[in-house]
């Protein structure tokens, strides 16, 4: 029947075999997804305009009320490097800590860790990379040396009963090295897991990844670290974030990082967008029938609030479509 | 991300990464390098045909009226990118769609490159005859899976519209002119809300049965998500071979590429898109419109799929039309690449 039609596309022959494998590559999606909201930290950190401490606190409180269960609050880094995070202690002390919600903070070194604990932190985050050059440029040491630094933090955290999450940057590509091998990502991830990180977030730092590369990377990592301990952190610099996230979900990952309003730019591509927008992620998950616990309406309100404070338009398409101009 | 100094921009290796691995695809012969083939997802089509709808669907929804010579230049530039199908204009009454009032001049004015097809929309027999007189060699008809949308959009029921299209498609076939069929509201309707996959299948089957060689299933208001895309395609593919299907996703809620990936995984290998993500959404003010061709090509290149299209040339065409329409691009790839 179809063969009688003119101007058919060329792939008629392989269709039967394609159909056999195509649905199998889709996998079963998780029933619940934990969203790690990184807007107040990763998002704000990459925004040009500095927002006041009360605004940061209000944002986090609004996100708590939106039903998010993990909100990355701030970074205990020197304000010399990251002025936006200069008020880390005040923010952590000032937010309402809702029961059942985690408020992790970044701690690049032992000094930051101690300051974080003194300010009331119950969970900290350490930041590594799958690229030697990126590590050198970012924290001025090799990957191996960075492990030694992190080990100090992990040991201290263990004594104080504080959970530690690990980030692996450049998981799908590096601004300095270019392609990153999945084996390297697996190696760094495995190291973090064995050192005591309860969860490792694999970051497409410059947003260059596409679904096939995501799949290859995860396939390698999953052989070394249990799926339940993995998260993905996709940047939308090239518009690929949601498709990459979908691929990760198809492979069984059930923890996804995102940022309200898609906050944050990209330091490597001026004018480019940053994180995956939480609203757009929630929209997809809800459409897929996956439980998130997030109230999209309240989330939109939080996004609207922070965009006004930053004097910028939202990067979330859902927000753009639902706000009345 | 960590404490990255914001002074770092455009590192050499980064550019290399993009050039070597993600921007290939300007010729089918320039084949996959073995290293890239291993990252190809199994079960995906090897070649994806992109149907560029920027000059029609894109411009139609842009507020600024573009002069005829700009439209012609725009189409000519797109013709040089490797795109094999470019939807040029719509032979609709200028009363309804002022942007398309110069349809005859545009159709006559463009350079028709060999190997490139230039379909035009023809909502009725009159439009069809004008299109043919102006040199059209391929046409499209536009149906909907929603009664309310059909009524509001073309002022008749689905059944009545099928009658009109049948006239057009029959005349087209008589003249050996291929006809493509669109089914709007395939994943949701601005008036009716959710649309059953069965209804989409029914309308698609009608269009296919009357002689349309390809049916483009449109998520007109961009409300679809991978689950609803999958369910809709599963239903339609029971009646129509995947080789005769295309998807046309709007990015109103940021779901387009995820929905397209799902369609590819199900065996669809024809995707509509608009350079720069031209076009807004008449149903959600301020919302974006079509999926951007640049962002689509980026994903397909990354997946190791052939498109025959040169991403950089498409970006240049996008830059051209955005300046003409006085808007910033909706393509993330263009946003990331064009700022020095």
Short mmCIF file of C-alpha atoms in Angstrom, two decimals, chain B residues 15-218:
data_model
loop_
_atom_site.label_atom_id
_atom_site.label_comp_id
_atom_site.label_asym_id
_atom_site.label_seq_id
_atom_site.Cartn_x
_atom_site.Cartn_y
_atom_site.Cartn_z
CA UNK B 15 35.24 25.69 19.59
CA UNK B 16 37.01 22.60 18.35
CA UNK B 17 34.55 20.40 20.19
CA UNK B 18 31.63 22.11 18.51
CA UNK B 19 33.21 22.17 15.08
CA UNK B 20 34.36 18.60 14.97
CA UNK B 21 31.67 16.70 16.71
CA UNK B 22 28.50 18.60 16.77
CA UNK B 23 28.35 20.67 13.63
CA UNK B 24 28.89 17.97 11.03
CA UNK B 25 26.06 17.05 8.76
CA UNK B 26 26.44 19.39 5.84
CA UNK B 27 26.73 16.45 3.49
CA UNK B 28 25.51 12.91 3.70
CA UNK B 29 28.79 11.80 2.20
CA UNK B 30 30.67 13.49 5.03
CA UNK B 31 29.51 10.42 6.92
CA UNK B 32 29.74 9.53 10.56
CA UNK B 33 33.17 9.07 11.96
CA UNK B 34 33.47 5.72 13.70
CA UNK B 35 33.93 7.32 17.11
CA UNK B 36 30.63 9.08 16.71
CA UNK B 37 28.73 6.04 15.49
CA UNK B 38 29.08 4.34 18.82
CA UNK B 39 27.17 7.12 20.51
CA UNK B 40 24.21 6.69 18.20
CA UNK B 41 21.17 5.45 20.06
CA UNK B 42 19.99 2.10 18.75
CA UNK B 43 16.65 2.08 17.01
CA UNK B 44 16.87 5.62 15.66
CA UNK B 45 16.49 6.34 11.92
CA UNK B 46 19.79 6.96 10.17
CA UNK B 47 18.53 9.89 8.18
CA UNK B 48 16.11 12.56 9.28
CA UNK B 49 14.39 14.82 6.76
CA UNK B 50 13.83 18.31 8.11
CA UNK B 51 10.87 20.23 6.71
CA UNK B 52 11.67 23.92 7.14
CA UNK B 53 8.47 25.87 7.86
CA UNK B 54 10.03 29.19 8.85
CA UNK B 55 8.97 31.17 5.77
CA UNK B 56 5.36 30.04 6.18
CA UNK B 57 4.39 28.86 9.67
CA UNK B 58 7.11 31.00 11.22
CA UNK B 59 6.51 34.30 9.44
CA UNK B 60 2.74 33.82 9.51
CA UNK B 61 2.85 34.21 13.26
CA UNK B 62 5.23 37.14 13.38
CA UNK B 63 3.75 40.56 13.97
CA UNK B 64 6.11 42.49 11.72
CA UNK B 65 5.10 42.26 8.04
CA UNK B 66 8.18 41.29 6.06
CA UNK B 67 8.66 42.83 2.61
CA UNK B 68 8.44 40.48 -0.37
CA UNK B 69 12.07 40.83 -1.41
CA UNK B 70 13.22 39.91 2.09
CA UNK B 71 11.03 36.81 2.07
CA UNK B 72 12.50 35.80 -1.28
CA UNK B 73 16.06 36.37 -0.07
CA UNK B 74 15.24 34.40 3.08
CA UNK B 75 14.00 31.37 1.11
CA UNK B 76 16.96 31.58 -1.26
CA UNK B 77 19.37 31.52 1.68
CA UNK B 78 17.60 28.53 3.19
CA UNK B 79 17.88 26.76 -0.17
CA UNK B 80 21.66 26.89 0.14
CA UNK B 81 21.87 25.23 3.54
CA UNK B 82 21.16 21.68 2.42
CA UNK B 83 17.52 21.72 3.51
CA UNK B 84 15.54 19.61 1.07
CA UNK B 85 12.04 20.88 1.84
CA UNK B 86 11.15 24.52 2.46
CA UNK B 87 7.55 25.56 2.99
CA UNK B 88 7.44 28.83 1.09
CA UNK B 89 4.09 30.53 1.57
CA UNK B 90 0.35 30.08 1.89
CA UNK B 91 -2.21 30.71 -0.85
CA UNK B 92 -4.74 31.95 1.61
CA UNK B 93 -6.80 35.13 1.45
CA UNK B 94 -4.78 38.16 2.55
CA UNK B 95 -7.80 39.16 4.61
CA UNK B 96 -7.09 36.29 6.99
CA UNK B 97 -3.31 36.23 6.86
CA UNK B 98 -1.86 39.58 5.78
CA UNK B 99 1.71 38.27 6.05
CA UNK B 100 1.02 35.83 3.22
CA UNK B 101 -0.62 38.35 0.89
CA UNK B 102 2.38 38.33 -1.46
CA UNK B 103 2.22 34.58 -1.96
CA UNK B 104 2.25 34.76 -5.75
CA UNK B 105 5.19 37.18 -5.91
CA UNK B 106 7.20 35.14 -3.43
CA UNK B 107 6.52 31.86 -5.22
CA UNK B 108 7.47 33.37 -8.57
CA UNK B 109 10.43 35.28 -7.14
CA UNK B 110 12.33 32.49 -5.38
CA UNK B 111 15.04 30.54 -7.09
CA UNK B 112 13.96 26.92 -7.18
CA UNK B 113 17.18 24.99 -6.55
CA UNK B 114 17.38 21.46 -7.94
CA UNK B 115 16.90 18.82 -5.25
CA UNK B 116 14.90 21.19 -3.04
CA UNK B 117 11.13 21.08 -2.79
CA UNK B 118 8.98 24.13 -2.14
CA UNK B 119 5.53 23.16 -0.85
CA UNK B 120 2.86 25.82 -0.31
CA UNK B 121 -0.33 25.77 1.71
CA UNK B 122 -3.56 25.64 -0.28
CA UNK B 123 -6.63 25.75 1.92
CA UNK B 124 -9.07 25.39 -0.98
CA UNK B 125 -9.38 24.82 -4.71
CA UNK B 126 -9.03 28.49 -5.55
CA UNK B 127 -5.79 28.73 -3.60
CA UNK B 128 -4.61 25.57 -5.29
CA UNK B 129 -5.13 26.94 -8.77
CA UNK B 130 -3.34 30.17 -7.91
CA UNK B 131 -0.49 28.20 -6.44
CA UNK B 132 -0.08 26.11 -9.57
CA UNK B 133 -0.26 29.18 -11.78
CA UNK B 134 2.51 30.70 -9.69
CA UNK B 135 4.74 27.67 -10.23
CA UNK B 136 4.06 25.51 -7.18
CA UNK B 137 4.99 21.85 -7.60
CA UNK B 138 3.92 20.63 -4.15
CA UNK B 139 1.05 21.61 -1.89
CA UNK B 140 -0.17 21.12 1.70
CA UNK B 141 -3.63 20.97 3.20
CA UNK B 142 -4.37 21.77 6.81
CA UNK B 143 -6.82 19.75 8.84
CA UNK B 144 -7.36 19.46 12.59
CA UNK B 145 -8.19 16.72 15.07
CA UNK B 146 -10.52 19.10 16.90
CA UNK B 147 -13.98 20.17 15.77
CA UNK B 148 -13.83 23.45 17.67
CA UNK B 149 -10.43 24.34 16.22
CA UNK B 150 -11.59 23.47 12.74
CA UNK B 151 -14.65 25.69 13.17
CA UNK B 152 -12.72 28.63 14.56
CA UNK B 153 -9.78 28.32 12.20
CA UNK B 154 -11.39 27.57 8.85
CA UNK B 155 -15.05 28.06 9.69
CA UNK B 156 -16.25 24.55 8.98
CA UNK B 157 -16.49 21.12 10.61
CA UNK B 158 -13.79 18.48 10.18
CA UNK B 159 -16.06 16.59 7.81
CA UNK B 160 -16.69 19.66 5.68
CA UNK B 161 -12.99 20.47 5.61
CA UNK B 162 -12.17 16.95 4.45
CA UNK B 163 -14.56 17.49 1.55
CA UNK B 164 -12.68 20.64 0.52
CA UNK B 165 -9.30 18.99 0.90
CA UNK B 166 -10.41 16.04 -1.14
CA UNK B 167 -11.13 18.37 -4.04
CA UNK B 168 -7.71 19.94 -3.72
CA UNK B 169 -5.81 16.69 -3.29
CA UNK B 170 -7.65 15.04 -6.19
CA UNK B 171 -6.82 17.96 -8.47
CA UNK B 172 -3.24 17.85 -7.27
CA UNK B 173 -2.88 14.15 -7.97
CA UNK B 174 -4.44 14.61 -11.34
CA UNK B 175 -1.63 17.05 -12.14
CA UNK B 176 1.03 14.85 -10.55
CA UNK B 177 1.51 17.33 -7.73
CA UNK B 178 2.30 15.71 -4.36
CA UNK B 179 0.10 16.75 -1.46
CA UNK B 180 1.09 16.80 2.21
CA UNK B 181 -1.49 16.77 4.98
CA UNK B 182 -1.28 18.50 8.34
CA UNK B 183 -3.26 17.47 11.40
CA UNK B 184 -3.36 20.30 13.93
CA UNK B 185 -4.09 19.87 17.64
CA UNK B 186 -2.64 16.38 17.59
CA UNK B 187 -1.63 16.62 21.26
CA UNK B 188 -4.17 19.14 22.53
CA UNK B 189 -6.52 21.93 21.50
CA UNK B 190 -6.79 25.49 22.81
CA UNK B 191 -10.58 25.13 22.89
CA UNK B 192 -11.28 21.48 23.63
CA UNK B 193 -8.33 20.66 25.83
CA UNK B 194 -7.14 17.10 25.45
CA UNK B 195 -7.60 15.33 22.13
CA UNK B 196 -7.93 11.55 21.90
CA UNK B 197 -5.31 9.66 19.88
CA UNK B 198 -8.19 7.92 18.12
CA UNK B 199 -9.44 11.21 16.72
CA UNK B 200 -5.99 12.09 15.44
CA UNK B 201 -5.78 8.67 13.81
CA UNK B 202 -9.18 9.08 12.19
CA UNK B 203 -8.30 12.45 10.62
CA UNK B 204 -4.81 11.30 9.58
CA UNK B 205 -6.28 8.24 7.94
CA UNK B 206 -8.72 10.37 5.97
CA UNK B 207 -5.95 12.59 4.67
CA UNK B 208 -3.71 9.64 3.87
CA UNK B 209 -6.58 7.82 2.20
CA UNK B 210 -7.39 10.73 -0.10
CA UNK B 211 -3.82 10.74 -1.38
CA UNK B 212 -1.57 12.79 0.90
CA UNK B 213 1.89 11.22 0.72
CA UNK B 214 2.88 12.42 4.20
CA UNK B 215 0.95 13.47 7.27
CA UNK B 216 2.49 15.99 9.64
CA UNK B 217 1.12 15.65 13.16
CA UNK B 218 1.17 19.04 14.82
#
